[in-house]
Amino acid sequence: MRWARIIILLCVFAVLGAFLHYTLPQRDVVRIVDTQLQLTEISGWTAWFYAQSDSGGQGTSLQRDVRIISAVRPDGTPIDYRNEDTGVFGWPPYFKIDSQDLQTEAQDLRSTRDEPIWVAVTHYGWRSNLLSSYPNALSIRRVDGPDVTLIPWMPFLILLVLALILFMIWRMWERFEDRVIQPVSDRASVRWAKLKDRVSGRN
């Protein structure tokens, strides 16, 4: 029973960790090399990794143009970002409704290998070639160089708040267990013991 509980807890923490890693904002230092519109089929498993259609759009088709920002990391590996609105009521709740403005910023910050312009791209999500999914860019900010140190204050703050909430829930559950569940369990154990004594003929 103990191992079953440990396995269940590990699975819960793994799912929670994957959810937080996908949802929380991350920042990459990259050099933007291109921006484009890409006709993308959004259906099946792929639909999970795309936001709703841009604010004001219909978004009823399985295919739609998705803004793509192509970039290169300092080590030379490529990375692509999609640039979609999350809307006011979408998830994650980043309230992003300025995709076209962000695309214009990205176009303005394009650079070459010989004259690089390094930027910090704040995004959420994963890049998967197998699932054709891209992280969604939230903002772009020019930085001094590829070795700049970026402290992820926002994820730290969100994780701290979540940790405090979980701690409060755990303490409330402990008190509920001590005040309600444990007395009921003790009374049930006493009654069960008395019933066994009666059945076996002992007083």
Short mmCIF file of C-alpha atoms in Angstrom, two decimals:
data_model
loop_
_atom_site.label_atom_id
_atom_site.label_comp_id
_atom_site.label_asym_id
_atom_site.label_seq_id
_atom_site.Cartn_x
_atom_site.Cartn_y
_atom_site.Cartn_z
CA MET A 1 0.00 0.00 0.00
CA ARG A 2 2.88 2.34 0.81
CA TRP A 3 4.49 1.82 -2.60
CA ALA A 4 1.17 2.40 -4.35
CA ARG A 5 0.81 5.74 -2.53
CA ILE A 6 4.38 6.72 -3.45
CA ILE A 7 3.81 5.85 -7.12
CA ILE A 8 0.55 7.82 -7.21
CA LEU A 9 2.25 10.86 -5.61
CA LEU A 10 5.15 10.65 -8.08
CA CYS A 11 2.70 10.56 -11.00
CA VAL A 12 0.79 13.55 -9.60
CA PHE A 13 4.01 15.55 -9.12
CA ALA A 14 5.23 14.57 -12.61
CA VAL A 15 1.99 15.80 -14.22
CA LEU A 16 2.03 18.97 -12.10
CA GLY A 17 5.70 19.59 -12.96
CA ALA A 18 5.07 19.15 -16.69
CA PHE A 19 2.05 21.47 -16.50
CA LEU A 20 4.05 24.18 -14.71
CA HIS A 21 7.03 23.79 -17.06
CA TYR A 22 4.75 24.25 -20.06
CA THR A 23 2.72 27.12 -18.59
CA LEU A 24 5.20 29.26 -16.65
CA PRO A 25 7.07 31.99 -18.57
CA GLN A 26 10.62 31.28 -19.67
CA ARG A 27 13.19 33.49 -21.37
CA ASP A 28 15.67 32.67 -24.13
CA VAL A 29 18.50 34.87 -25.38
CA VAL A 30 18.46 34.53 -29.17
CA ARG A 31 19.15 36.32 -32.43
CA ILE A 32 16.07 36.76 -34.65
CA VAL A 33 16.75 35.77 -38.24
CA ASP A 34 13.29 35.73 -39.87
CA THR A 35 9.57 36.28 -39.37
CA GLN A 36 6.87 34.70 -41.49
CA LEU A 37 3.28 33.52 -41.76
CA GLN A 38 2.93 29.76 -41.90
CA LEU A 39 -0.24 27.91 -42.89
CA THR A 40 -0.71 25.38 -40.13
CA GLU A 41 -3.24 22.59 -39.66
CA ILE A 42 -4.53 22.71 -36.09
CA SER A 43 -6.33 19.49 -35.25
CA GLY A 44 -6.01 16.39 -33.12
CA TRP A 45 -3.11 16.37 -30.67
CA THR A 46 -1.62 19.46 -32.30
CA ALA A 47 -4.56 21.61 -31.20
CA TRP A 48 -3.54 21.26 -27.55
CA PHE A 49 -0.37 23.26 -28.22
CA TYR A 50 -1.99 26.24 -29.95
CA ALA A 51 -3.81 29.19 -28.47
CA GLN A 52 -7.18 30.40 -29.67
CA SER A 53 -7.31 32.37 -32.87
CA ASP A 54 -6.31 36.02 -32.63
CA SER A 55 -8.74 38.38 -30.96
CA GLY A 56 -11.33 39.46 -33.49
CA GLY A 57 -10.74 36.46 -35.76
CA GLN A 58 -13.15 33.66 -36.54
CA GLY A 59 -10.80 30.74 -35.90
CA THR A 60 -13.30 28.11 -37.06
CA SER A 61 -11.07 26.50 -39.70
CA LEU A 62 -8.72 23.61 -38.99
CA GLN A 63 -6.09 25.54 -40.92
CA ARG A 64 -4.97 29.07 -40.23
CA ASP A 65 -1.98 31.32 -40.69
CA VAL A 66 0.29 31.29 -37.65
CA ARG A 67 2.93 33.96 -37.14
CA ILE A 68 6.36 32.35 -36.75
CA ILE A 69 9.49 34.00 -35.36
CA SER A 70 12.66 32.14 -36.34
CA ALA A 71 15.73 32.64 -34.19
CA VAL A 72 19.16 31.23 -33.42
CA ARG A 73 20.58 30.58 -29.95
CA PRO A 74 24.11 31.71 -29.01
CA ASP A 75 25.41 28.18 -29.63
CA GLY A 76 24.03 28.24 -33.18
CA THR A 77 21.02 25.94 -32.71
CA PRO A 78 17.76 27.13 -34.28
CA ILE A 79 14.56 27.77 -32.37
CA ASP A 80 11.16 28.82 -33.70
CA TYR A 81 8.39 30.56 -31.80
CA ARG A 82 4.74 31.00 -32.71
CA ASN A 83 3.19 34.38 -32.05
CA GLU A 84 -0.47 34.01 -31.08
CA ASP A 85 -2.87 35.90 -28.87
CA THR A 86 -3.94 34.19 -25.66
CA GLY A 87 -6.88 36.59 -25.43
CA VAL A 88 -8.49 37.94 -22.28
CA PHE A 89 -10.10 34.68 -21.16
CA GLY A 90 -7.66 32.20 -22.70
CA TRP A 91 -5.18 29.91 -20.99
CA PRO A 92 -2.51 30.56 -19.87
CA PRO A 93 -3.84 33.90 -18.56
CA TYR A 94 -1.20 36.16 -20.07
CA PHE A 95 -3.83 38.52 -21.59
CA LYS A 96 -1.82 38.79 -24.79
CA ILE A 97 -3.73 40.60 -27.56
CA ASP A 98 -0.86 42.31 -29.39
CA SER A 99 0.51 39.58 -31.65
CA GLN A 100 0.80 41.82 -34.69
CA ASP A 101 2.69 44.46 -32.72
CA LEU A 102 5.06 41.79 -31.43
CA GLN A 103 5.58 40.51 -34.97
CA THR A 104 6.54 44.04 -36.05
CA GLU A 105 9.01 44.28 -33.16
CA ALA A 106 10.54 40.96 -34.18
CA GLN A 107 10.88 42.09 -37.79
CA ASP A 108 12.60 45.28 -36.64
CA LEU A 109 15.08 43.29 -34.52
CA ARG A 110 16.22 40.85 -37.23
CA SER A 111 19.97 40.64 -37.58
CA THR A 112 22.78 38.71 -39.27
CA ARG A 113 25.56 36.57 -37.89
CA ASP A 114 28.13 39.28 -38.63
CA GLU A 115 26.14 42.06 -36.93
CA PRO A 116 24.04 40.28 -34.30
CA ILE A 117 21.31 41.86 -32.24
CA TRP A 118 20.61 39.74 -29.17
CA VAL A 119 17.15 39.74 -27.64
CA ALA A 120 15.42 38.04 -24.73
CA VAL A 121 12.25 36.27 -25.82
CA THR A 122 9.76 35.58 -23.05
CA HIS A 123 7.60 32.58 -23.94
CA TYR A 124 5.71 29.58 -22.66
CA GLY A 125 5.27 26.12 -24.15
CA TRP A 126 7.48 23.51 -25.79
CA ARG A 127 9.13 23.04 -29.15
CA SER A 128 8.42 19.59 -30.56
CA ASN A 129 9.30 18.55 -34.10
CA LEU A 130 7.22 15.39 -33.68
CA LEU A 131 4.05 17.24 -32.67
CA SER A 132 4.82 20.36 -34.74
CA SER A 133 4.38 22.54 -31.68
CA TYR A 134 6.11 25.82 -30.96
CA PRO A 135 6.51 27.88 -27.79
CA ASN A 136 4.34 30.99 -27.86
CA ALA A 137 6.32 34.24 -27.70
CA LEU A 138 4.93 36.77 -25.21
CA SER A 139 7.42 39.62 -25.41
CA ILE A 140 10.78 40.58 -26.91
CA ARG A 141 13.39 42.77 -25.27
CA ARG A 142 16.80 43.75 -26.58
CA VAL A 143 19.74 42.75 -24.35
CA ASP A 144 23.42 43.63 -24.23
CA GLY A 145 24.75 40.28 -25.41
CA PRO A 146 24.38 36.49 -25.46
CA ASP A 147 25.93 36.09 -21.99
CA VAL A 148 23.51 38.39 -20.16
CA THR A 149 22.13 37.01 -16.88
CA LEU A 150 18.34 36.93 -16.68
CA ILE A 151 16.73 36.20 -13.31
CA PRO A 152 13.30 34.54 -13.70
CA TRP A 153 11.51 36.54 -11.01
CA MET A 154 7.98 35.81 -12.26
CA PRO A 155 8.25 31.97 -12.20
CA PHE A 156 9.87 32.15 -8.75
CA LEU A 157 7.04 34.32 -7.45
CA ILE A 158 4.34 32.06 -8.95
CA LEU A 159 6.00 28.92 -7.55
CA LEU A 160 6.31 30.57 -4.12
CA VAL A 161 2.60 31.43 -4.11
CA LEU A 162 1.70 27.89 -5.19
CA ALA A 163 3.95 26.43 -2.48
CA LEU A 164 2.24 28.58 0.17
CA ILE A 165 -1.20 27.52 -1.09
CA LEU A 166 -0.22 23.84 -1.01
CA PHE A 167 1.23 24.24 2.49
CA MET A 168 -2.01 25.83 3.72
CA ILE A 169 -4.08 23.04 2.14
CA TRP A 170 -1.83 20.42 3.74
CA ARG A 171 -2.15 22.06 7.19
CA MET A 172 -5.94 22.32 6.83
CA TRP A 173 -6.10 18.66 5.84
CA GLU A 174 -4.00 17.68 8.88
CA ARG A 175 -6.34 19.55 11.21
CA PHE A 176 -9.39 18.04 9.51
CA GLU A 177 -7.82 14.59 9.85
CA ASP A 178 -7.05 15.10 13.55
CA ARG A 179 -10.45 16.58 14.43
CA VAL A 180 -12.79 14.55 12.21
CA ILE A 181 -11.28 11.52 10.51
CA GLN A 182 -9.15 10.20 13.39
CA PRO A 183 -11.97 10.22 16.00
CA VAL A 184 -14.34 8.51 13.57
CA SER A 185 -11.65 5.93 12.76
CA ASP A 186 -10.99 5.32 16.48
CA ARG A 187 -14.69 4.86 17.26
CA ALA A 188 -15.04 2.46 14.32
CA SER A 189 -12.05 0.44 15.55
CA VAL A 190 -13.52 0.21 19.07
CA ARG A 191 -16.91 -0.90 17.74
CA TRP A 192 -15.28 -3.47 15.47
CA ALA A 193 -13.28 -4.86 18.40
CA LYS A 194 -16.43 -5.12 20.54
CA LEU A 195 -18.29 -6.83 17.70
CA LYS A 196 -15.52 -9.41 17.32
CA ASP A 197 -15.59 -10.06 21.04
CA ARG A 198 -19.34 -10.66 20.94
CA VAL A 199 -19.09 -12.99 17.96
CA SER A 200 -16.33 -14.99 19.64
CA GLY A 201 -18.33 -15.17 22.88
CA ARG A 202 -16.05 -12.95 24.91
CA ASN A 203 -17.43 -10.16 27.10
#
